[in-house]
mmCIF file of C-alpha atoms in Angstrom:
data_model
loop_
_atom_site.group_PDB
_atom_site.id
_atom_site.type_symbol
_atom_site.label_atom_id
_atom_site.label_comp_id
_atom_site.label_asym_id
_atom_site.label_seq_id
_atom_site.Cartn_x
_atom_site.Cartn_y
_atom_site.Cartn_z
ATOM 1 C CA UNK A 6 14.957 40.241 10.662
ATOM 2 C CA UNK A 7 11.783 42.018 9.568
ATOM 3 C CA UNK A 8 13.777 44.810 7.953
ATOM 4 C CA UNK A 9 16.148 42.372 6.266
ATOM 5 C CA UNK A 10 13.261 40.369 4.827
ATOM 6 C CA UNK A 11 11.619 43.583 3.647
ATOM 7 C CA UNK A 12 14.470 44.624 1.379
ATOM 8 C CA UNK A 13 15.464 41.203 -0.022
ATOM 9 C CA UNK A 14 13.431 39.671 -2.809
ATOM 10 C CA UNK A 15 11.938 36.188 -2.298
ATOM 11 C CA UNK A 16 12.869 36.156 1.390
ATOM 12 C CA UNK A 17 10.184 36.034 4.022
ATOM 13 C CA UNK A 18 9.567 35.042 7.601
ATOM 14 C CA UNK A 19 7.696 31.787 7.404
ATOM 15 C CA UNK A 20 8.483 29.927 10.615
ATOM 16 C CA UNK A 21 5.805 31.538 12.770
ATOM 17 C CA UNK A 22 4.088 34.530 11.147
ATOM 18 C CA UNK A 23 2.166 35.217 14.358
ATOM 19 C CA UNK A 24 5.456 36.312 15.962
ATOM 20 C CA UNK A 25 5.769 39.015 13.307
ATOM 21 C CA UNK A 26 2.358 40.382 14.216
ATOM 22 C CA UNK A 27 3.180 40.271 17.927
ATOM 23 C CA UNK A 28 6.413 42.186 17.273
ATOM 24 C CA UNK A 29 4.456 44.692 15.188
ATOM 25 C CA UNK A 30 2.022 45.316 18.040
ATOM 26 C CA UNK A 31 4.847 45.706 20.565
ATOM 27 C CA UNK A 32 6.776 48.154 18.393
ATOM 28 C CA UNK A 33 3.609 50.104 17.637
ATOM 29 C CA UNK A 34 2.994 50.445 21.385
ATOM 30 C CA UNK A 35 6.596 51.598 21.885
ATOM 31 C CA UNK A 36 6.197 54.273 19.204
ATOM 32 C CA UNK A 37 3.034 55.603 20.849
ATOM 33 C CA UNK A 38 4.601 55.540 24.316
ATOM 34 C CA UNK A 39 7.693 57.261 22.900
ATOM 35 C CA UNK A 40 5.555 60.043 21.508
ATOM 36 C CA UNK A 41 4.040 60.609 24.954
ATOM 37 C CA UNK A 42 7.439 60.465 26.669
ATOM 38 C CA UNK A 43 8.883 63.031 24.264
ATOM 39 C CA UNK A 44 5.884 65.306 24.742
ATOM 40 C CA UNK A 45 5.902 65.078 28.523
ATOM 41 C CA UNK A 46 9.666 65.593 28.648
ATOM 42 C CA UNK A 47 9.275 68.860 26.723
ATOM 43 C CA UNK A 48 6.859 70.090 29.369
ATOM 44 C CA UNK A 49 9.102 68.970 32.230
ATOM 45 C CA UNK A 50 6.706 66.300 33.491
ATOM 46 C CA UNK A 51 8.999 63.369 32.772
ATOM 47 C CA UNK A 52 12.421 63.219 34.369
ATOM 48 C CA UNK A 53 15.010 60.473 34.185
ATOM 49 C CA UNK A 54 18.052 60.607 36.444
ATOM 50 C CA UNK A 55 21.121 61.030 34.248
ATOM 51 C CA UNK A 56 24.239 58.970 34.749
ATOM 52 C CA UNK A 57 27.695 60.463 34.768
ATOM 53 C CA UNK A 58 29.473 57.249 33.796
ATOM 54 C CA UNK A 59 29.599 56.147 30.209
ATOM 55 C CA UNK A 60 29.810 52.334 29.924
ATOM 56 C CA UNK A 61 30.359 51.757 26.216
ATOM 57 C CA UNK A 62 29.295 48.127 26.482
ATOM 58 C CA UNK A 63 25.770 49.173 27.460
ATOM 59 C CA UNK A 64 25.249 51.976 24.929
ATOM 60 C CA UNK A 65 23.751 50.014 22.072
ATOM 61 C CA UNK A 66 23.074 52.427 19.210
ATOM 62 C CA UNK A 67 23.326 55.541 21.384
ATOM 63 C CA UNK A 68 25.952 58.261 21.291
ATOM 64 C CA UNK A 69 27.478 59.516 24.535
ATOM 65 C CA UNK A 70 25.108 62.510 24.573
ATOM 66 C CA UNK A 71 22.081 60.302 23.886
ATOM 67 C CA UNK A 72 23.171 57.931 26.634
ATOM 68 C CA UNK A 73 23.256 60.819 29.110
ATOM 69 C CA UNK A 74 19.850 62.167 27.994
ATOM 70 C CA UNK A 75 17.773 59.279 26.579
ATOM 71 C CA UNK A 76 14.482 61.180 26.658
ATOM 72 C CA UNK A 77 15.799 63.505 23.943
ATOM 73 C CA UNK A 78 15.839 60.537 21.572
ATOM 74 C CA UNK A 79 12.058 60.391 21.631
ATOM 75 C CA UNK A 80 11.748 64.102 20.810
ATOM 76 C CA UNK A 81 14.309 63.714 18.018
ATOM 77 C CA UNK A 82 12.524 60.673 16.595
ATOM 78 C CA UNK A 83 9.253 62.562 16.236
ATOM 79 C CA UNK A 84 10.973 65.570 14.697
ATOM 80 C CA UNK A 85 12.383 63.244 12.014
ATOM 81 C CA UNK A 86 9.299 61.056 11.508
ATOM 82 C CA UNK A 87 5.616 61.572 12.226
ATOM 83 C CA UNK A 88 3.452 59.008 13.969
ATOM 84 C CA UNK A 89 1.932 58.202 10.579
ATOM 85 C CA UNK A 90 5.397 57.596 9.088
ATOM 86 C CA UNK A 91 6.254 55.188 11.902
ATOM 87 C CA UNK A 92 2.931 53.400 11.369
ATOM 88 C CA UNK A 93 3.640 53.157 7.652
ATOM 89 C CA UNK A 94 7.140 51.839 8.327
ATOM 90 C CA UNK A 95 5.890 49.144 10.721
ATOM 91 C CA UNK A 96 3.085 48.133 8.357
ATOM 92 C CA UNK A 97 5.537 47.882 5.448
ATOM 93 C CA UNK A 98 7.908 45.755 7.540
ATOM 94 C CA UNK A 99 5.145 43.309 8.368
ATOM 95 C CA UNK A 100 3.778 43.248 4.830
ATOM 96 C CA UNK A 101 7.119 42.698 3.103
ATOM 97 C CA UNK A 102 8.505 40.272 5.686
ATOM 98 C CA UNK A 103 5.490 37.974 5.288
ATOM 99 C CA UNK A 104 5.332 38.095 1.483
ATOM 100 C CA UNK A 105 7.665 37.327 -1.396
ATOM 101 C CA UNK A 106 7.967 40.944 -2.530
ATOM 102 C CA UNK A 107 10.523 43.479 -1.423
ATOM 103 C CA UNK A 108 10.360 47.132 -0.490
ATOM 104 C CA UNK A 109 12.045 48.959 -3.366
ATOM 105 C CA UNK A 110 12.304 52.270 -1.572
ATOM 106 C CA UNK A 111 14.851 51.356 1.082
ATOM 107 C CA UNK A 112 15.438 55.001 1.966
ATOM 108 C CA UNK A 113 11.824 55.233 3.155
ATOM 109 C CA UNK A 114 12.442 52.573 5.786
ATOM 110 C CA UNK A 115 15.962 53.511 6.852
ATOM 111 C CA UNK A 116 15.270 56.631 8.938
ATOM 112 C CA UNK A 117 12.291 55.193 10.855
ATOM 113 C CA UNK A 118 14.285 51.986 11.435
ATOM 114 C CA UNK A 119 17.264 53.863 12.873
ATOM 115 C CA UNK A 120 15.030 56.058 15.044
ATOM 116 C CA UNK A 121 13.109 53.017 16.280
ATOM 117 C CA UNK A 122 16.361 51.251 17.179
ATOM 118 C CA UNK A 123 17.464 54.263 19.192
ATOM 119 C CA UNK A 124 14.052 54.451 20.901
ATOM 120 C CA UNK A 125 14.357 50.802 21.935
ATOM 121 C CA UNK A 126 17.808 51.436 23.445
ATOM 122 C CA UNK A 127 16.612 54.625 25.136
ATOM 123 C CA UNK A 128 13.530 52.915 26.577
ATOM 124 C CA UNK A 129 15.694 50.167 28.064
ATOM 125 C CA UNK A 130 18.047 52.773 29.519
ATOM 126 C CA UNK A 131 15.180 54.765 31.048
ATOM 127 C CA UNK A 132 13.706 51.647 32.660
ATOM 128 C CA UNK A 133 17.122 50.681 34.059
ATOM 129 C CA UNK A 134 17.689 54.148 35.516
ATOM 130 C CA UNK A 135 14.236 54.377 37.049
ATOM 131 C CA UNK A 136 14.616 50.884 38.544
ATOM 132 C CA UNK A 137 18.036 51.750 39.966
ATOM 133 C CA UNK A 138 16.624 54.933 41.527
ATOM 134 C CA UNK A 139 14.082 53.021 43.616
#
């Protein structure tokens, strides 16, 4: 909803603006945690058991390869976008979703949005796999 409101003129989230800020803080925390996960995975300090099955109903935005290796998504996200770019994206989403203006440079928000969506799906998958391993 934040992204949709950011690219449409005269559309904003008005019901409870505090929810937008709460979402912003949560996503910002995810981005920072994702950066650490990607960094630790490179050094071999973060392992997630991989699954051999491929339940398409549970994939979300992930490809089959990403589903098998969700930690790679975090590395890929930070190769495509810097931490500062993710911060700028989240700030723009909050700003434009709470105001009456729109973000005219949609391409600037598309890549971070897609990477963030994949990180959310990967984070859920990692938590599920770690929980199942206990």
